[in-house]
XYZ file of C-alpha atoms in Angstrom:
436
model
C -15.943 50.991 -14.054
C -14.104 50.526 -9.591
C -10.603 51.035 -8.466
C -10.070 53.092 -11.589
C -6.462 54.261 -10.590
C -5.426 50.320 -10.189
C -6.482 49.763 -13.819
C -4.785 52.497 -14.960
C -1.455 51.640 -13.348
C -1.520 48.296 -14.586
C -1.867 49.577 -18.359
C 1.354 51.841 -17.056
C 3.221 49.375 -16.428
C 2.448 46.964 -18.910
C 3.509 48.693 -21.240
C 6.257 50.905 -19.418
C 7.790 47.435 -18.321
C 8.408 48.738 -15.284
C 7.331 50.686 -11.599
C 4.999 53.933 -11.971
C 7.195 55.825 -9.453
C 4.254 58.280 -9.152
C 0.243 57.558 -6.881
C -2.277 57.697 -9.153
C -5.540 58.946 -8.419
C -8.744 58.408 -10.403
C -11.957 60.571 -10.568
C -14.057 57.548 -9.227
C -11.854 58.584 -5.712
C -9.974 55.718 -5.977
C -5.823 55.459 -6.075
C -2.723 53.492 -6.679
C 0.589 53.624 -6.632
C 3.820 54.109 -4.151
C 2.448 55.846 -0.575
C 4.496 58.906 -0.549
C 5.003 60.027 -4.352
C 3.985 63.215 -6.137
C -0.271 61.636 -7.221
C -0.560 62.014 -10.971
C -4.518 63.418 -10.668
C -6.997 62.285 -13.499
C -10.087 65.128 -13.160
C -11.899 63.315 -15.471
C -12.394 60.435 -17.517
C -11.635 63.368 -20.807
C -8.754 63.321 -20.211
C -8.063 59.480 -21.264
C -9.635 60.373 -24.231
C -7.306 62.942 -25.107
C -4.442 61.442 -24.805
C -6.199 57.952 -27.091
C -7.497 60.154 -30.119
C -3.652 62.080 -29.787
C -1.699 59.434 -27.281
C 1.678 61.320 -26.635
C 2.978 64.448 -25.495
C -0.024 66.317 -27.632
C -2.528 64.555 -25.562
C -1.706 64.613 -21.782
C -0.790 68.743 -22.561
C -4.051 69.555 -23.401
C -5.137 67.498 -20.097
C -2.898 70.149 -18.490
C -4.320 72.785 -19.787
C -8.679 70.897 -19.842
C -7.398 71.072 -15.946
C -8.018 68.037 -16.493
C -4.614 66.236 -15.580
C -3.172 67.889 -11.447
C -0.491 66.976 -9.604
C -0.750 66.931 -6.145
C 3.087 67.309 -4.056
C 6.106 68.625 -5.286
C 5.607 69.935 -9.209
C 9.470 69.143 -9.417
C 9.825 65.592 -8.275
C 6.865 64.699 -10.051
C 8.118 66.095 -13.625
C 11.451 64.458 -12.521
C 9.789 60.811 -12.481
C 7.525 61.515 -16.022
C 9.945 63.388 -17.380
C 10.658 60.239 -20.070
C 6.770 59.462 -20.967
C 5.608 63.335 -21.139
C 8.728 65.076 -23.043
C 10.568 62.686 -25.479
C 12.657 66.176 -26.014
C 13.652 64.552 -30.198
C 16.807 63.905 -28.269
C 17.813 60.055 -29.555
C 16.873 58.597 -25.991
C 13.207 58.695 -27.522
C 13.292 56.344 -29.762
C 13.849 53.251 -27.884
C 11.160 54.566 -25.674
C 8.565 54.327 -28.674
C 9.873 51.053 -29.456
C 10.175 49.706 -26.886
C 5.804 50.605 -26.580
C 5.446 49.373 -28.854
C 6.563 46.062 -28.940
C 4.557 45.760 -25.527
C 1.233 46.652 -27.326
C 2.055 43.263 -29.327
C 1.908 41.389 -25.751
C -1.893 39.506 -24.721
C -1.473 41.173 -21.312
C -1.030 44.750 -22.622
C -3.164 44.458 -25.920
C -6.209 43.262 -22.828
C -5.125 46.647 -21.225
C -5.250 48.711 -23.342
C -8.900 46.933 -24.280
C -10.192 48.275 -20.359
C -8.843 52.149 -21.213
C -10.913 52.292 -23.978
C -13.712 50.729 -21.306
C -12.364 53.590 -19.261
C -11.681 56.226 -21.399
C -15.971 56.305 -21.819
C -17.493 57.465 -25.148
C -15.555 57.596 -28.175
C -15.803 61.626 -28.995
C -12.681 63.922 -29.295
C -12.291 65.616 -27.042
C -11.747 69.714 -28.563
C -8.120 71.465 -27.299
C -8.191 74.183 -24.795
C -9.167 77.281 -26.655
C -5.266 78.240 -25.200
C -3.900 75.701 -28.159
C -2.550 77.614 -30.922
C -4.044 76.963 -34.572
C -1.739 74.713 -36.693
C -0.573 76.916 -38.658
C 0.768 76.211 -42.143
C 2.253 78.052 -45.307
C 5.763 79.103 -45.265
C 8.018 79.024 -41.536
C 9.299 82.694 -40.471
C 7.733 85.401 -42.831
C 7.380 89.053 -41.747
C 3.478 88.099 -40.888
C 3.837 84.368 -39.763
C 6.227 85.394 -37.126
C 4.353 88.186 -36.069
C 1.526 86.428 -35.436
C 3.580 83.764 -33.414
C 5.242 86.386 -30.440
C 2.217 87.872 -30.544
C 0.021 84.365 -29.160
C 3.483 83.842 -26.864
C 3.769 87.701 -25.605
C 0.692 89.089 -25.730
C -1.850 87.306 -22.805
C -1.708 90.413 -20.376
C 1.800 93.007 -19.570
C -0.420 93.222 -16.012
C 0.027 88.247 -15.484
C 4.247 88.797 -17.230
C 4.558 91.777 -13.929
C 2.970 89.493 -11.395
C 5.751 86.333 -12.977
C 8.315 87.994 -13.453
C 8.105 90.742 -11.246
C 9.748 94.510 -11.648
C 12.636 94.616 -13.042
C 10.457 93.058 -16.819
C 12.254 91.563 -17.740
C 11.584 87.393 -20.344
C 15.564 85.831 -20.006
C 17.854 84.380 -18.276
C 18.880 86.171 -14.869
C 22.809 85.932 -13.801
C 23.618 84.983 -10.866
C 26.462 86.752 -9.075
C 25.238 84.724 -5.573
C 22.197 81.563 -5.023
C 21.472 84.568 -2.983
C 20.889 87.017 -4.874
C 16.562 88.833 -5.360
C 15.217 87.639 -8.746
C 15.586 91.696 -9.474
C 19.360 92.095 -8.414
C 19.763 88.763 -10.825
C 18.661 90.359 -13.892
C 20.330 93.925 -13.152
C 23.528 92.076 -13.047
C 23.057 90.394 -16.233
C 21.387 93.397 -17.762
C 24.674 95.128 -17.009
C 27.463 92.317 -18.118
C 25.949 93.130 -21.400
C 26.209 96.344 -21.476
C 30.362 95.111 -20.288
C 30.577 93.232 -22.577
C 29.255 94.795 -25.669
C 31.813 98.017 -24.449
C 28.583 100.022 -24.142
C 30.131 104.285 -23.736
C 28.077 108.263 -23.633
C 26.549 108.756 -27.336
C 27.058 105.514 -28.280
C 23.869 103.766 -30.485
C 22.960 100.212 -29.764
C 20.044 98.421 -31.706
C 18.065 95.899 -28.867
C 16.024 92.723 -31.018
C 13.255 91.708 -29.845
C 13.134 94.634 -26.917
C 10.654 92.752 -24.503
C 9.841 95.450 -21.320
C 12.106 97.925 -22.915
C 14.217 96.373 -19.547
C 17.835 96.491 -21.211
C 17.349 100.050 -23.331
C 16.631 101.922 -19.958
C 19.182 99.992 -18.144
C 22.348 100.866 -21.222
C 20.724 104.049 -21.907
C 20.508 105.185 -17.892
C 23.611 103.825 -16.787
C 25.832 104.215 -20.296
C 24.695 106.874 -21.604
C 23.872 105.433 -25.129
C 20.620 105.740 -27.774
C 18.748 102.869 -27.416
C 16.118 101.790 -30.976
C 14.465 99.061 -29.112
C 11.884 96.555 -31.161
C 9.487 94.100 -30.749
C 6.201 92.526 -32.781
C 4.458 92.779 -29.788
C 2.475 95.573 -29.681
C 1.960 94.901 -26.378
C 5.419 95.408 -25.186
C 6.350 98.003 -26.690
C 2.641 99.862 -25.607
C 4.260 99.291 -21.845
C 7.847 99.876 -22.591
C 6.953 103.560 -24.464
C 5.216 104.136 -21.355
C 8.596 102.830 -18.391
C 10.550 104.589 -20.974
C 8.243 108.219 -20.870
C 8.414 107.856 -16.369
C 12.051 107.621 -16.034
C 12.331 110.569 -18.740
C 14.704 108.956 -20.862
C 11.943 109.325 -23.658
C 15.192 111.409 -25.749
C 17.532 109.379 -25.828
C 15.448 105.171 -26.305
C 12.191 104.024 -28.978
C 10.287 101.771 -28.985
C 9.675 100.506 -32.505
C 6.644 97.908 -33.188
C 9.425 96.093 -36.073
C 11.223 92.853 -37.202
C 14.795 92.973 -37.840
C 14.476 92.696 -40.925
C 12.838 96.829 -41.191
C 15.546 97.583 -39.858
C 17.619 100.019 -42.167
C 18.667 103.206 -40.346
C 22.106 101.843 -40.124
C 24.926 101.550 -38.181
C 25.060 100.641 -34.422
C 27.538 100.876 -32.415
C 26.080 98.218 -30.345
C 23.389 95.318 -31.238
C 21.565 93.162 -27.818
C 20.174 89.673 -28.732
C 17.836 88.360 -25.966
C 16.391 85.648 -26.160
C 15.266 86.307 -29.837
C 17.157 84.168 -31.908
C 15.175 80.895 -30.670
C 11.847 82.929 -32.636
C 14.190 83.308 -35.316
C 14.686 79.651 -36.762
C 17.498 77.371 -38.543
C 15.569 78.034 -41.813
C 16.298 81.862 -42.251
C 19.277 82.243 -38.626
C 21.212 82.506 -42.164
C 19.289 85.566 -43.099
C 19.488 87.121 -39.329
C 23.300 87.217 -38.454
C 23.526 88.964 -42.160
C 21.272 90.703 -41.686
C 22.981 91.952 -37.990
C 26.319 92.241 -39.711
C 25.462 94.793 -41.905
C 23.202 96.999 -39.164
C 26.884 97.025 -37.465
C 29.383 99.825 -38.218
C 33.021 97.976 -38.574
C 34.537 97.000 -34.897
C 31.033 97.021 -33.611
C 29.626 94.328 -31.413
C 26.451 91.688 -31.020
C 25.123 89.881 -27.786
C 23.708 86.937 -28.577
C 21.762 85.686 -25.585
C 20.270 82.231 -27.072
C 18.333 78.687 -25.692
C 20.710 75.855 -27.294
C 19.822 72.778 -26.884
C 21.924 69.270 -27.263
C 23.247 68.288 -30.820
C 21.501 64.726 -32.363
C 23.302 62.100 -34.572
C 20.622 62.951 -36.862
C 19.771 66.764 -36.780
C 17.264 66.550 -39.889
C 15.251 64.519 -37.121
C 14.629 67.657 -34.847
C 11.457 67.886 -34.539
C 9.542 70.741 -31.597
C 8.188 70.184 -28.617
C 4.234 69.816 -28.697
C 3.334 71.496 -25.812
C 5.591 73.916 -26.662
C 4.898 74.467 -29.978
C 1.075 75.171 -29.337
C 1.035 76.463 -26.349
C 3.965 78.339 -25.627
C 5.869 79.383 -28.374
C 4.706 78.890 -32.157
C 7.175 78.147 -34.451
C 9.755 78.426 -31.881
C 13.362 75.891 -32.924
C 16.420 74.994 -30.611
C 19.985 74.888 -32.452
C 23.139 74.009 -30.886
C 24.803 75.866 -29.408
C 27.865 75.033 -32.495
C 25.388 75.542 -35.265
C 24.423 79.148 -33.888
C 28.527 80.127 -33.326
C 29.195 78.361 -37.310
C 26.459 80.894 -38.805
C 27.848 83.885 -37.548
C 31.090 83.794 -38.310
C 29.333 82.894 -42.143
C 27.868 86.290 -41.284
C 31.508 87.334 -41.213
C 31.285 88.004 -37.201
C 34.934 87.040 -35.006
C 33.611 84.961 -32.919
C 35.464 86.271 -29.493
C 33.394 84.547 -26.261
C 30.915 82.696 -25.692
C 29.473 81.964 -22.027
C 27.883 78.993 -21.133
C 25.015 79.622 -18.195
C 22.549 76.859 -17.950
C 22.424 77.020 -14.265
C 21.225 80.801 -14.498
C 18.582 79.867 -16.052
C 17.291 76.797 -14.283
C 17.576 79.308 -10.866
C 15.244 82.122 -12.536
C 12.773 79.928 -13.902
C 12.308 78.560 -10.419
C 11.792 82.501 -9.709
C 9.463 82.975 -11.592
C 7.689 79.979 -10.888
C 7.592 80.775 -7.506
C 6.020 84.166 -8.000
C 3.567 82.604 -10.105
C 2.668 80.054 -7.227
C 2.895 82.518 -4.475
C -0.135 85.352 -6.160
C -1.999 82.139 -7.592
C -5.814 83.211 -7.917
C -4.094 86.796 -8.391
C -2.857 85.118 -11.644
C -6.140 82.898 -12.331
C -8.125 86.812 -12.644
C -5.433 88.117 -14.932
C -6.272 85.280 -17.205
C -7.314 82.260 -17.826
C -6.753 79.056 -15.551
C -5.601 77.312 -19.020
C -2.812 80.424 -19.143
C -1.871 79.767 -15.246
C -1.580 76.408 -16.258
C 0.588 76.674 -19.163
C 3.009 79.059 -18.033
C 3.553 76.736 -14.623
C 3.652 73.717 -16.344
C 6.254 75.063 -19.412
C 7.972 77.222 -16.341
C 8.900 74.051 -14.380
C 9.528 71.293 -17.143
C 12.252 73.962 -17.887
C 13.940 74.952 -15.403
C 14.366 70.875 -15.123
C 16.452 71.305 -18.108
C 18.189 73.159 -18.017
C 19.122 71.477 -14.844
C 20.057 67.687 -16.686
C 21.939 69.292 -18.989
C 19.040 68.717 -22.407
C 18.831 72.367 -22.591
C 21.446 75.170 -21.960
C 22.144 78.846 -22.771
C 24.868 80.695 -24.481
C 25.676 84.479 -24.290
C 28.045 84.788 -27.763
C 29.588 87.601 -27.952
C 30.853 88.418 -31.575
C 32.881 91.407 -33.652
C 31.590 93.133 -37.425
C 36.057 93.460 -37.163
C 37.601 95.520 -39.751
C 39.740 94.907 -42.134
C 42.477 96.237 -39.856
C 41.963 92.937 -38.211
C 41.030 95.562 -34.620
C 38.797 93.881 -32.617
C 39.199 97.070 -30.390
C 38.668 94.592 -26.930
C 41.156 94.159 -24.995
C 44.383 91.579 -23.895
C 43.012 90.972 -21.516
C 40.619 88.084 -21.473
C 37.303 88.869 -19.874
C 38.301 92.936 -19.997
C 34.468 93.410 -19.074
C 34.751 90.880 -15.656
C 36.507 94.202 -13.660
């Protein structure tokens, strides 16, 4: 069993057809790979069994969450080097990789290395998934019940934990960095204010905040612009926290926080709707309904600001699938769409789309700030949640930052208007008047 790291490196390089870009340290203390590179630490042979029984992303994710895999050195550098092995992101680039791996397995030397891996892995018993893994759901996607369960999995993990990661702003979406030297709190405040200005909010108007989180947008809009706000979320913990903040701010007469689905809102009309980082949960099958429902909730001339993560379009859109790690550990049932499809579906619902602003670099900065918060308070994070959950968030946020930086995914603010029959949109002739 000696030199497990060397044997693993050989297997990986046989399959990849290229040198392994990181160093490996195995449970037997053996090491192999380029000196000075980030080190992939395999703490337990159980990690290999996870890969044997669930090859690819989910097996790696389970080993990471369970603490059987770790990275020493720069996490971002390691993930960047390993990105082709860990996250294929459902793109066409992943297909040649899989085909190359299958061709490699046809070679005698690779089959011999694979037999070596079986020997290294130990008893052929499938390890139980970590407790943090969401059970695989069955039945139709995006029913009211299933959406509520998915939201609860992601958000009902403790408000104290989110306070540690997000900081005082308690905003869980892409900030807007007027300067890279700004603080996270300043960038989140600037994002909320930009949305208020895009919506043209004014004293006495009525705003619906779909997916209101912990109430930050509602508080900013009511306090700074004098509007009345209905905020809706499917998370009981978010709603309780938001209501407490509203009461402490003395704004209970202007803000109502509800545990409610957007499909259950029937007290229209609203002057404006903000949907910030929520539409990713809607799903392809329900998006036309989502767009139509928001259109119906707005009064003529009302504005929608839809802030949403987007993925790159595929040659074969039917081939799209959600990353297994994200689906089972982060956002169950979440789906990303290209921005062009989002714009088209909003237009199909009757909206006039007036502005699309891509801000993906801003999300990379935001995610790096969240990772820094988490790492700076790691012992406290482990006290507030499980070690596995903390590891999920660290990996997911760091990998997502790289995905935004590398243009694998983006994020866009789409401003749309329910333009009345007269054609008067209510927007200024001056392009992007909200810039001041």
